[in-house]
Short mmCIF file of C-alpha atoms and ligand atoms in Angstrom, two decimals:
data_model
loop_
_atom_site.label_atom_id
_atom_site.label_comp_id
_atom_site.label_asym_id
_atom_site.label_seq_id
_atom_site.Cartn_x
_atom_site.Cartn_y
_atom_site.Cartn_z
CA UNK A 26 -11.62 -99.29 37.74
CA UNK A 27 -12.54 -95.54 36.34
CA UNK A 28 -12.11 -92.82 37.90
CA UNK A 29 -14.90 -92.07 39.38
CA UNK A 30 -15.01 -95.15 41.12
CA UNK A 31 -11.75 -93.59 43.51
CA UNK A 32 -11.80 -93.20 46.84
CA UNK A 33 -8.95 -90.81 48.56
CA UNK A 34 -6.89 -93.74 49.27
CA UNK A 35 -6.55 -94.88 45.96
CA UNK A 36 -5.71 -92.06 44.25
CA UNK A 37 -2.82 -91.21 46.69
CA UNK A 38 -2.24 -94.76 45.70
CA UNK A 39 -2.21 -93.87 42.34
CA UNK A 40 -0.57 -90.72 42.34
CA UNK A 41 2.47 -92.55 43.75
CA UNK A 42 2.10 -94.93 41.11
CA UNK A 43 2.61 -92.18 38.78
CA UNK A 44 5.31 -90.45 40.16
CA UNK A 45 3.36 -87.70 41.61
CA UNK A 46 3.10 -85.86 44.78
CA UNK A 47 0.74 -86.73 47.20
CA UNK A 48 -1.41 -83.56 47.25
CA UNK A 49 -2.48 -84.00 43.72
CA UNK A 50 -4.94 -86.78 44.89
CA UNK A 51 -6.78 -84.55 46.92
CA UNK A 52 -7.19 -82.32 43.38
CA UNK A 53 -8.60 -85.50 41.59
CA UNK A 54 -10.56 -86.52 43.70
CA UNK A 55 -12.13 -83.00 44.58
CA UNK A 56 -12.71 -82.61 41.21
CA UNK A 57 -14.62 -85.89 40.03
CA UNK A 58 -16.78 -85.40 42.90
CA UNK A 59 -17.92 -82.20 40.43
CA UNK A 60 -18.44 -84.89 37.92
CA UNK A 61 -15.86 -83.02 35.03
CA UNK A 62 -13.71 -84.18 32.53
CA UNK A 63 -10.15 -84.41 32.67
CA UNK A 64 -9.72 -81.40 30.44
CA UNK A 65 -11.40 -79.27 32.73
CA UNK A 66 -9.31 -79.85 35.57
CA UNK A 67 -7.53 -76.91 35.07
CA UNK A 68 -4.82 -76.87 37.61
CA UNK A 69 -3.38 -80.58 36.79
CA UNK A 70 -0.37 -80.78 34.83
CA UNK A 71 -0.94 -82.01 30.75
CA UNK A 72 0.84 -85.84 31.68
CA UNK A 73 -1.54 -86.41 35.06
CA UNK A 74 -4.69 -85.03 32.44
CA UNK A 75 -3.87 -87.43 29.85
CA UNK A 76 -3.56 -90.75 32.38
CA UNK A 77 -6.94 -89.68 33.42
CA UNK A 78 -8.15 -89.23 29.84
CA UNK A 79 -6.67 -93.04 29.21
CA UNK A 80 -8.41 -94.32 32.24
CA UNK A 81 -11.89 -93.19 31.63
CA UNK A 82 -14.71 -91.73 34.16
CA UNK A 83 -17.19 -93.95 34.10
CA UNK A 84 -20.08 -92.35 34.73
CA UNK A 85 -23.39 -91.70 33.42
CA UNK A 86 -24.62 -89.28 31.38
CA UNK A 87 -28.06 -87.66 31.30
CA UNK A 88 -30.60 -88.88 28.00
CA UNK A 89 -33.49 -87.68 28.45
CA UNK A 90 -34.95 -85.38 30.81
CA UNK A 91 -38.81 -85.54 31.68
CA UNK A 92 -40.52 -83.03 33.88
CA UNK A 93 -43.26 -83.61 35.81
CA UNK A 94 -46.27 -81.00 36.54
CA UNK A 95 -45.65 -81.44 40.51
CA UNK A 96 -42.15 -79.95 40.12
CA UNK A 97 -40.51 -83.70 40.50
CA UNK A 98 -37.81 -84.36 37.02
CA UNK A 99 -37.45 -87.88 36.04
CA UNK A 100 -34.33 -89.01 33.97
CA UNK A 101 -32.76 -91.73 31.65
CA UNK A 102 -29.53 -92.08 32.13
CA UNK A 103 -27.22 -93.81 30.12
CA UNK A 104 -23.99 -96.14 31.08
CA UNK A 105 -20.60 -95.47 28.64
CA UNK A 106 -21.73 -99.21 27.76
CA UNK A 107 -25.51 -98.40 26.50
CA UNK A 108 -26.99 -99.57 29.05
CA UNK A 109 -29.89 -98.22 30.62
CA UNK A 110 -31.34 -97.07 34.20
CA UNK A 111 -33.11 -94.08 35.69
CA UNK A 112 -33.40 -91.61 38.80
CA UNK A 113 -36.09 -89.10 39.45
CA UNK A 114 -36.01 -85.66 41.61
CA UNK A 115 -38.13 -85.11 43.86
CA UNK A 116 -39.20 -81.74 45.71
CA UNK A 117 -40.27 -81.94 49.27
CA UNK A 118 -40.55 -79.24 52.16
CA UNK A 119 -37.14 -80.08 53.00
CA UNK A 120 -35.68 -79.75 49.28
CA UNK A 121 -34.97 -81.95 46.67
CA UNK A 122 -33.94 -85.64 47.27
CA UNK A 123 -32.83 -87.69 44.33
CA UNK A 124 -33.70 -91.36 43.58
CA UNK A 125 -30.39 -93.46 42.89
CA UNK A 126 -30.68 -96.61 40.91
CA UNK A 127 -28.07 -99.56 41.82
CA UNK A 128 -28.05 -101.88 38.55
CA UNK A 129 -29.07 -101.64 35.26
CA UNK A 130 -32.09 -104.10 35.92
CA UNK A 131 -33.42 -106.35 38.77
CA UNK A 132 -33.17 -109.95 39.22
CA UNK A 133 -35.48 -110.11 42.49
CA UNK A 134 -38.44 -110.38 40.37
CA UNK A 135 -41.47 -108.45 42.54
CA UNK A 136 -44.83 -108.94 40.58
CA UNK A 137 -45.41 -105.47 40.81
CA UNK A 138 -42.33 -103.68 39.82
CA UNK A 139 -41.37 -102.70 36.55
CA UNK A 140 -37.37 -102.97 37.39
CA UNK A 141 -37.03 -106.57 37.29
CA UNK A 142 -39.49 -107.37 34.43
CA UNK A 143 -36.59 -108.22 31.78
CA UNK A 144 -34.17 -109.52 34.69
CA UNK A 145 -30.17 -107.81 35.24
CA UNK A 146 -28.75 -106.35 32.87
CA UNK A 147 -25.38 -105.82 35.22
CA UNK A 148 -24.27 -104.50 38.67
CA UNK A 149 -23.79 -100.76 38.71
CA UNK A 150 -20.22 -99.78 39.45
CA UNK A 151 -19.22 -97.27 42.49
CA UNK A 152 -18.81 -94.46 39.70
CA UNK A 153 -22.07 -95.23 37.72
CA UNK A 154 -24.22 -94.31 40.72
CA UNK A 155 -21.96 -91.64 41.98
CA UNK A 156 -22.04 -90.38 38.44
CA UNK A 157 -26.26 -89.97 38.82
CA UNK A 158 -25.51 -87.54 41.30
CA UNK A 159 -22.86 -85.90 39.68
CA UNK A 160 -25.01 -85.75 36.20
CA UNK A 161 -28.11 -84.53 38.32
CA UNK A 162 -25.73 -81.47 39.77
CA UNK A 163 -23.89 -80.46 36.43
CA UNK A 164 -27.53 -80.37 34.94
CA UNK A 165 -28.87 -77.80 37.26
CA UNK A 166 -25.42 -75.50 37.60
CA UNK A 167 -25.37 -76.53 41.52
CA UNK A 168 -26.82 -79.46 43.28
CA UNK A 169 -30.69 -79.48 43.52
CA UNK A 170 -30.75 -81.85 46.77
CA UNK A 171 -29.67 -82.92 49.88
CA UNK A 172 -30.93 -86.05 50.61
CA UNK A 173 -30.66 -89.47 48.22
CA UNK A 174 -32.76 -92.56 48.55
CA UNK A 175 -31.50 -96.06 46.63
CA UNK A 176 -34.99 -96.53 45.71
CA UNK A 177 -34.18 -96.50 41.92
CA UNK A 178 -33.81 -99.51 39.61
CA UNK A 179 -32.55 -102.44 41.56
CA UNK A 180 -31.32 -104.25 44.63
CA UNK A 181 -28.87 -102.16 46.47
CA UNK A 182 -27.67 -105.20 49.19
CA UNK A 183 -27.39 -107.33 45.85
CA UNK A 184 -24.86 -104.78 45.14
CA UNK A 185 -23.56 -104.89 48.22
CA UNK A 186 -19.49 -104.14 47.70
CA UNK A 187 -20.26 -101.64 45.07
CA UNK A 188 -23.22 -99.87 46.76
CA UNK A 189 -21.19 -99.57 50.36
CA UNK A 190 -18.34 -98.27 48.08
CA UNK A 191 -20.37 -95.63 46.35
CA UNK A 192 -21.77 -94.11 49.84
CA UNK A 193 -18.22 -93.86 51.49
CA UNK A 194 -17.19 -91.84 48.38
CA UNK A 195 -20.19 -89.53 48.19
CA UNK A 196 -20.51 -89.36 51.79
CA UNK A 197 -16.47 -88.06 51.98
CA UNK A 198 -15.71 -84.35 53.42
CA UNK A 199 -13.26 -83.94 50.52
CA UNK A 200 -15.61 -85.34 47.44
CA UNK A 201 -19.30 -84.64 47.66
CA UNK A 202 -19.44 -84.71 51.53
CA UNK A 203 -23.12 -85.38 51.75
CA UNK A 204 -24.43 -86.28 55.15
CA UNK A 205 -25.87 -90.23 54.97
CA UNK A 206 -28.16 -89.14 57.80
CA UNK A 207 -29.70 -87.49 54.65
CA UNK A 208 -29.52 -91.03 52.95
CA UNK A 209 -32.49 -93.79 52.55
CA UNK A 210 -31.28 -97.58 51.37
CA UNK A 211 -34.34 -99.87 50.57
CA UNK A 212 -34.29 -103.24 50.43
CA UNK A 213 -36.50 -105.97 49.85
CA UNK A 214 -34.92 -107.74 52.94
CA UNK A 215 -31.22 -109.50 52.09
CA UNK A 216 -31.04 -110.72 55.98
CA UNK A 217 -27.52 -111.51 55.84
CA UNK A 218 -27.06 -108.72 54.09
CA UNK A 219 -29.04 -106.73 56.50
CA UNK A 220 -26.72 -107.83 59.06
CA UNK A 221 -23.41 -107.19 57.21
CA UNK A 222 -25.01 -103.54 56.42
CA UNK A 223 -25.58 -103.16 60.21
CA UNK A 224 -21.95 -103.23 60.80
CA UNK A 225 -20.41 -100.85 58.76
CA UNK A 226 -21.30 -98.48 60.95
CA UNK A 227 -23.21 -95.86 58.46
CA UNK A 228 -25.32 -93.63 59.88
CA UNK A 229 -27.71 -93.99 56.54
CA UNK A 230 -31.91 -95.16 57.20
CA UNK A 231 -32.95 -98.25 56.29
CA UNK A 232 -35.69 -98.94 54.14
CA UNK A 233 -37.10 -102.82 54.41
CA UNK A 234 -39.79 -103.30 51.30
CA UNK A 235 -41.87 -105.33 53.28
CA UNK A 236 -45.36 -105.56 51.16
CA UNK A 237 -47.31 -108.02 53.16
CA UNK A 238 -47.58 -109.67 56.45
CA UNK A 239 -47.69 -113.17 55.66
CA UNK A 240 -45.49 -115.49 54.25
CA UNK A 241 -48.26 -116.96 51.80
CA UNK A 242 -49.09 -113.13 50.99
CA UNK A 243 -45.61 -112.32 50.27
CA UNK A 244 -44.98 -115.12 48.14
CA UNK A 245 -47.57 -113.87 45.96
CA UNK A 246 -45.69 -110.83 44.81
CA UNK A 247 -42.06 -111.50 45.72
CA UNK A 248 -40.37 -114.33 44.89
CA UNK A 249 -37.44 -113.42 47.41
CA UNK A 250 -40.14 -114.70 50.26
CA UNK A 251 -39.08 -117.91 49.34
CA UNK A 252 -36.01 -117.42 50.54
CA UNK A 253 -36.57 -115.37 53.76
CA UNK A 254 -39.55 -115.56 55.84
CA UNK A 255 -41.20 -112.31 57.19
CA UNK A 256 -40.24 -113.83 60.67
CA UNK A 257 -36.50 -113.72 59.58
CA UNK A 258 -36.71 -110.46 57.93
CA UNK A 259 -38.46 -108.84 60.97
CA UNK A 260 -35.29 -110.39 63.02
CA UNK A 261 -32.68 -108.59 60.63
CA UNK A 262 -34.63 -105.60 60.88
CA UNK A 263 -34.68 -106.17 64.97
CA UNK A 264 -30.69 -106.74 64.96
CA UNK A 265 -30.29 -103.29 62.63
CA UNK A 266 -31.92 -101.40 64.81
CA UNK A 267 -30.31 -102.70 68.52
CA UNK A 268 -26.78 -102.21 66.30
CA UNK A 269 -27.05 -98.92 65.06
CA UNK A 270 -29.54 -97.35 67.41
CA UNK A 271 -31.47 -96.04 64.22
CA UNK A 272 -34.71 -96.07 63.60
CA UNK A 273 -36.31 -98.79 60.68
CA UNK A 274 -38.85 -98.36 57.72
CA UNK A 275 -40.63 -100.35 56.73
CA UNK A 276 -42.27 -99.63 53.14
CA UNK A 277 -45.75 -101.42 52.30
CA UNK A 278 -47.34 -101.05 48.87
CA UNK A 279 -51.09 -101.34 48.88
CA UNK A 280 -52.72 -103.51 46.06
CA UNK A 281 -56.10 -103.56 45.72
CA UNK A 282 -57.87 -106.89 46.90
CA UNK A 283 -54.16 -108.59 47.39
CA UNK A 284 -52.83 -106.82 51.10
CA UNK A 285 -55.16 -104.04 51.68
CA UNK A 286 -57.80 -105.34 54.15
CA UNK A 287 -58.13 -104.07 57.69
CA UNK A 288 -56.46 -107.93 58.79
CA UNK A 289 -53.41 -107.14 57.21
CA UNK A 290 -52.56 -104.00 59.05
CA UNK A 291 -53.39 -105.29 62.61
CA UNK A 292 -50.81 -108.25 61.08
CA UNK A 293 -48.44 -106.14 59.99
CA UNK A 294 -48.85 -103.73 63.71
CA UNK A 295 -48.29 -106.93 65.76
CA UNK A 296 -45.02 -108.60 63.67
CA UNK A 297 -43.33 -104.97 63.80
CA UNK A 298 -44.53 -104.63 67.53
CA UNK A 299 -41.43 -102.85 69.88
CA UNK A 300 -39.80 -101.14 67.32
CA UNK A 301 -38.93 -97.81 66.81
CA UNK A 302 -40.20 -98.36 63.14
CA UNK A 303 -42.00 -96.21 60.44
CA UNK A 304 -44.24 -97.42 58.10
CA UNK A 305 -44.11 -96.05 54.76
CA UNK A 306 -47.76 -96.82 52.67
CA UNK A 307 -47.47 -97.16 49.08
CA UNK A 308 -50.22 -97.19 47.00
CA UNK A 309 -49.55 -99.10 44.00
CA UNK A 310 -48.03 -96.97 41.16
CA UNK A 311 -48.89 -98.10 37.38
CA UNK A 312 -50.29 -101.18 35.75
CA UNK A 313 -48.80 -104.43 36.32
CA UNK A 314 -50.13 -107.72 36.26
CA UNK A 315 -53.80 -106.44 36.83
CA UNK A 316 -52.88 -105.02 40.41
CA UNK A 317 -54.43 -101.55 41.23
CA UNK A 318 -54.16 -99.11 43.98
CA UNK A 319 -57.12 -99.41 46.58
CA UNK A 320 -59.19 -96.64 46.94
CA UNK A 321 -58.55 -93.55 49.59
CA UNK A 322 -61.43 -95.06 51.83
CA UNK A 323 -59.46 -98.29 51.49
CA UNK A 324 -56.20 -96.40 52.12
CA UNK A 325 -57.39 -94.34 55.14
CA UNK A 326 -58.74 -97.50 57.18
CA UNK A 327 -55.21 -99.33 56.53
CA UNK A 328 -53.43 -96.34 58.12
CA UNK A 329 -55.75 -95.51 60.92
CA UNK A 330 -55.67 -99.25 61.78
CA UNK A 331 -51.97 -99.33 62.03
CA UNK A 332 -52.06 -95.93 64.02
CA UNK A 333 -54.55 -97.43 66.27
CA UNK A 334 -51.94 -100.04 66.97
CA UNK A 335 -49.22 -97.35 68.07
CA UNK A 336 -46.99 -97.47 64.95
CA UNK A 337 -46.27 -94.01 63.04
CA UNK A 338 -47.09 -94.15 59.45
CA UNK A 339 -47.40 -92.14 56.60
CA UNK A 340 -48.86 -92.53 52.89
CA UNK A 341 -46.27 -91.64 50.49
CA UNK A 342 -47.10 -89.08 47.61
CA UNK A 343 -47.54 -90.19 44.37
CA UNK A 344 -44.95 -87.99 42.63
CA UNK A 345 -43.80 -87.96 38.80
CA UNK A 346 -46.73 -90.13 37.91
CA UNK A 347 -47.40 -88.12 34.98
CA UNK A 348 -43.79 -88.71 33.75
CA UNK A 349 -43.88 -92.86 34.63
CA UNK A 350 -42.35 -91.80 37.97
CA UNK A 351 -42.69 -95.81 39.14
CA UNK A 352 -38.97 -97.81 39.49
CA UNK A 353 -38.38 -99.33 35.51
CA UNK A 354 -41.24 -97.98 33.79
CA UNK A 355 -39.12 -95.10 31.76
CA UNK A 356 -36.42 -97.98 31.18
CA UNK A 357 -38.39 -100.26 29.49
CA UNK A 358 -40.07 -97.97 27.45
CA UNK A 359 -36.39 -96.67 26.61
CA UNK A 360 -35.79 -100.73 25.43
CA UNK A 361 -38.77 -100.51 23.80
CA UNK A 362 -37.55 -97.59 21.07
CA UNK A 363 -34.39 -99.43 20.34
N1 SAH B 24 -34.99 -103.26 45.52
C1 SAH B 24 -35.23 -102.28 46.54
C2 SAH B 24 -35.36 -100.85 46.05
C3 SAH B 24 -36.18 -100.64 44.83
S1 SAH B 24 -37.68 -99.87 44.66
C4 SAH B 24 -36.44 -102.68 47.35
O1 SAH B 24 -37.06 -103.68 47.04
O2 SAH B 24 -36.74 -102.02 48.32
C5 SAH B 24 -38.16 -98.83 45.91
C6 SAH B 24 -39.58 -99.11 46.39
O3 SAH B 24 -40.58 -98.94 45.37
C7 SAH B 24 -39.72 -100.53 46.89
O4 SAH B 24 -40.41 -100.53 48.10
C8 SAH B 24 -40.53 -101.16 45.78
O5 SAH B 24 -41.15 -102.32 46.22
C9 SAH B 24 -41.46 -100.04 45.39
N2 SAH B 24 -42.16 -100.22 44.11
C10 SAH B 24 -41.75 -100.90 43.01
N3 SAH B 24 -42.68 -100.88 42.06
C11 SAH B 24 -43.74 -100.18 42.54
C12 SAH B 24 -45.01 -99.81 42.02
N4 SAH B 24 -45.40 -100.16 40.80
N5 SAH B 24 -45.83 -99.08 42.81
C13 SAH B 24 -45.43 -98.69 44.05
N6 SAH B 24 -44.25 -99.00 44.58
C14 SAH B 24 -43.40 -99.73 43.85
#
């Protein structure tokens, strides 16, 4: 472990360990959540600054910055390792929320998504995707948002330990203390996952990548559908809801010709029927495997369809497609160069 992978607990651990007094751990910590170096924690005796020197951070740092025209900021970061992944910033009415990546790759292979195309890399540690936000502040002087979404490169629940790890630290009044009411978790539907999510009692949103409303549909585009039927995704997203009392999304990218027609959405109204859900539209963002976005005509007869059917829906922006805004695409184009 680095140190920015350190809860509370285990620095007082530590600090013990070391001979030191308790309250130190409380400085440490307070001060990674600023995402410094040990040299700049100025009120830490030389010995304490030295262990943490040894020890390492382990966090990201900030490659290459690329801003878009609508305001959004989309960025390479790099592990202490080499390896790659990215986040992007996005502006809203509300303020900025930044996109958090969870591995350096993808191994749920979705036809559409550039994450996954060359498989996982590795598992992002705790610190690596505390260390996006922490990069993302330091760059800006102060920290440009208030909400996060793990919508970045890869599978959060396939990152489970690491990932539930990560949002107790960020989420802690004496590190970063950022509200995970403010915090979005997508998944393309881990159901036992799912269910070991729903008790851990965080009060985050969660995001199910749903993408079609048939088995034979999904299939098509995500190979995890052989694993899970919708049927047994829609029950884990049932369960999370009746255990935390919060309120589901479910995302739905729209491909041209592949889950766009008016079918689909009264499908995808009556397997979400009773929930308190959202649906998130998507059109489809790059080019991948021939697959294009529909058209707006196209897009605007999905959504009034599904709002015919009582759900609550909106389309999302496209934002930071002028800087390859879309999970993976800066990545690979970063593997490209080297
Ligand atoms: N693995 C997680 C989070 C990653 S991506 C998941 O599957 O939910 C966040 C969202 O962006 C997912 O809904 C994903 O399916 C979607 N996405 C990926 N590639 C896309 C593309 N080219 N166009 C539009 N949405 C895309």
């Amino acid at each position: 472990m680095k140190a920015y992978d350190f809860n509370l607990q285990q620095w007082q651990q530590w600090c013990t360990e070391q001979g030191q007094p308790a309250f130190r751990a409380k400085q440490i910590f307070a001060w990674c959540a600023k995402g410094v170096q040990p040299k700049e924690m100025t009120n830490l005796p030389k010995p304490l600054i030295r262990a943490l020197e040894q020890m390492g951070m382990g966090g990201v740092r900030i490659s290459e910055v690329h801003p878009s025209a609508d305001g959004s900021e989309k960025y390479l970061y790099t592990c202490e390792d080499g390896h790659a992944m990215e986040g992007v910033l996005m502006q809203y009415q509300y303020g900025g929320s930044l996109c958090v990546s969870t591995q350096a790759g993808c191994r749920m292979g979705c036809r559409f998504c550039a994450s996954g195309e060359q498989g996982l890399a590795r598992n992002l540690t705790a610190g690596e995707m505390a260390g996006q936000l922490y990069a993302v502040t330091r760059l800006h002087g102060q920290r440009p948002f208030n909400h996060f979404v793990l919508m970045g490169c890869g599978e959060p629940l396939d990152n489970y330990e690491n990932v539930v790890h990560f949002l107790k630290l960020v989420s802690d009044e004496h590190g970063m203390n950022i509200s995970l009411r403010n915090v979005s978790l997508s998944t393309c539907g881990l159901v036992e996952r799912m269910d070991d999510l729903a008790q851990e009692n965080l009060p985050l949103t969660l995001c199910i990548s749903l993408h079609a409303a048939d088995d034979e549909t999904r299939r098509k585009i995500m190979p995890i559908a052989n694993r899970y039927a919708i049927t047994d995704v829609i029950a884990a997203a049932r369960r999370y809801e009746h255990r935390t009392s919060r309120r589901v999304v479910f995302e739905y990218i729209l491909i041209h010709g592949v889950n766009d027609s008016v079918e689909d959405a009264k499908r995808l109204a009556s397997i979400t029927a009773g929930m308190r859900k959202h649906i998130n539209l998507i059109p489809f963002n790059g080019a991948k495997n021939g697959f294009t976005a529909p058209d707006a005509m196209t897009i605007a007869r999905f959504r009034a369809t599904l709002e015919e059917n009582h759900a609550s829906v909106t389309v999302r922006r496209r934002i930071g497609a002028d800087v390859e805004g879309a999970c993976g695409q800066l990545r690979l184009k970063a593997h490209g160069r080297q």
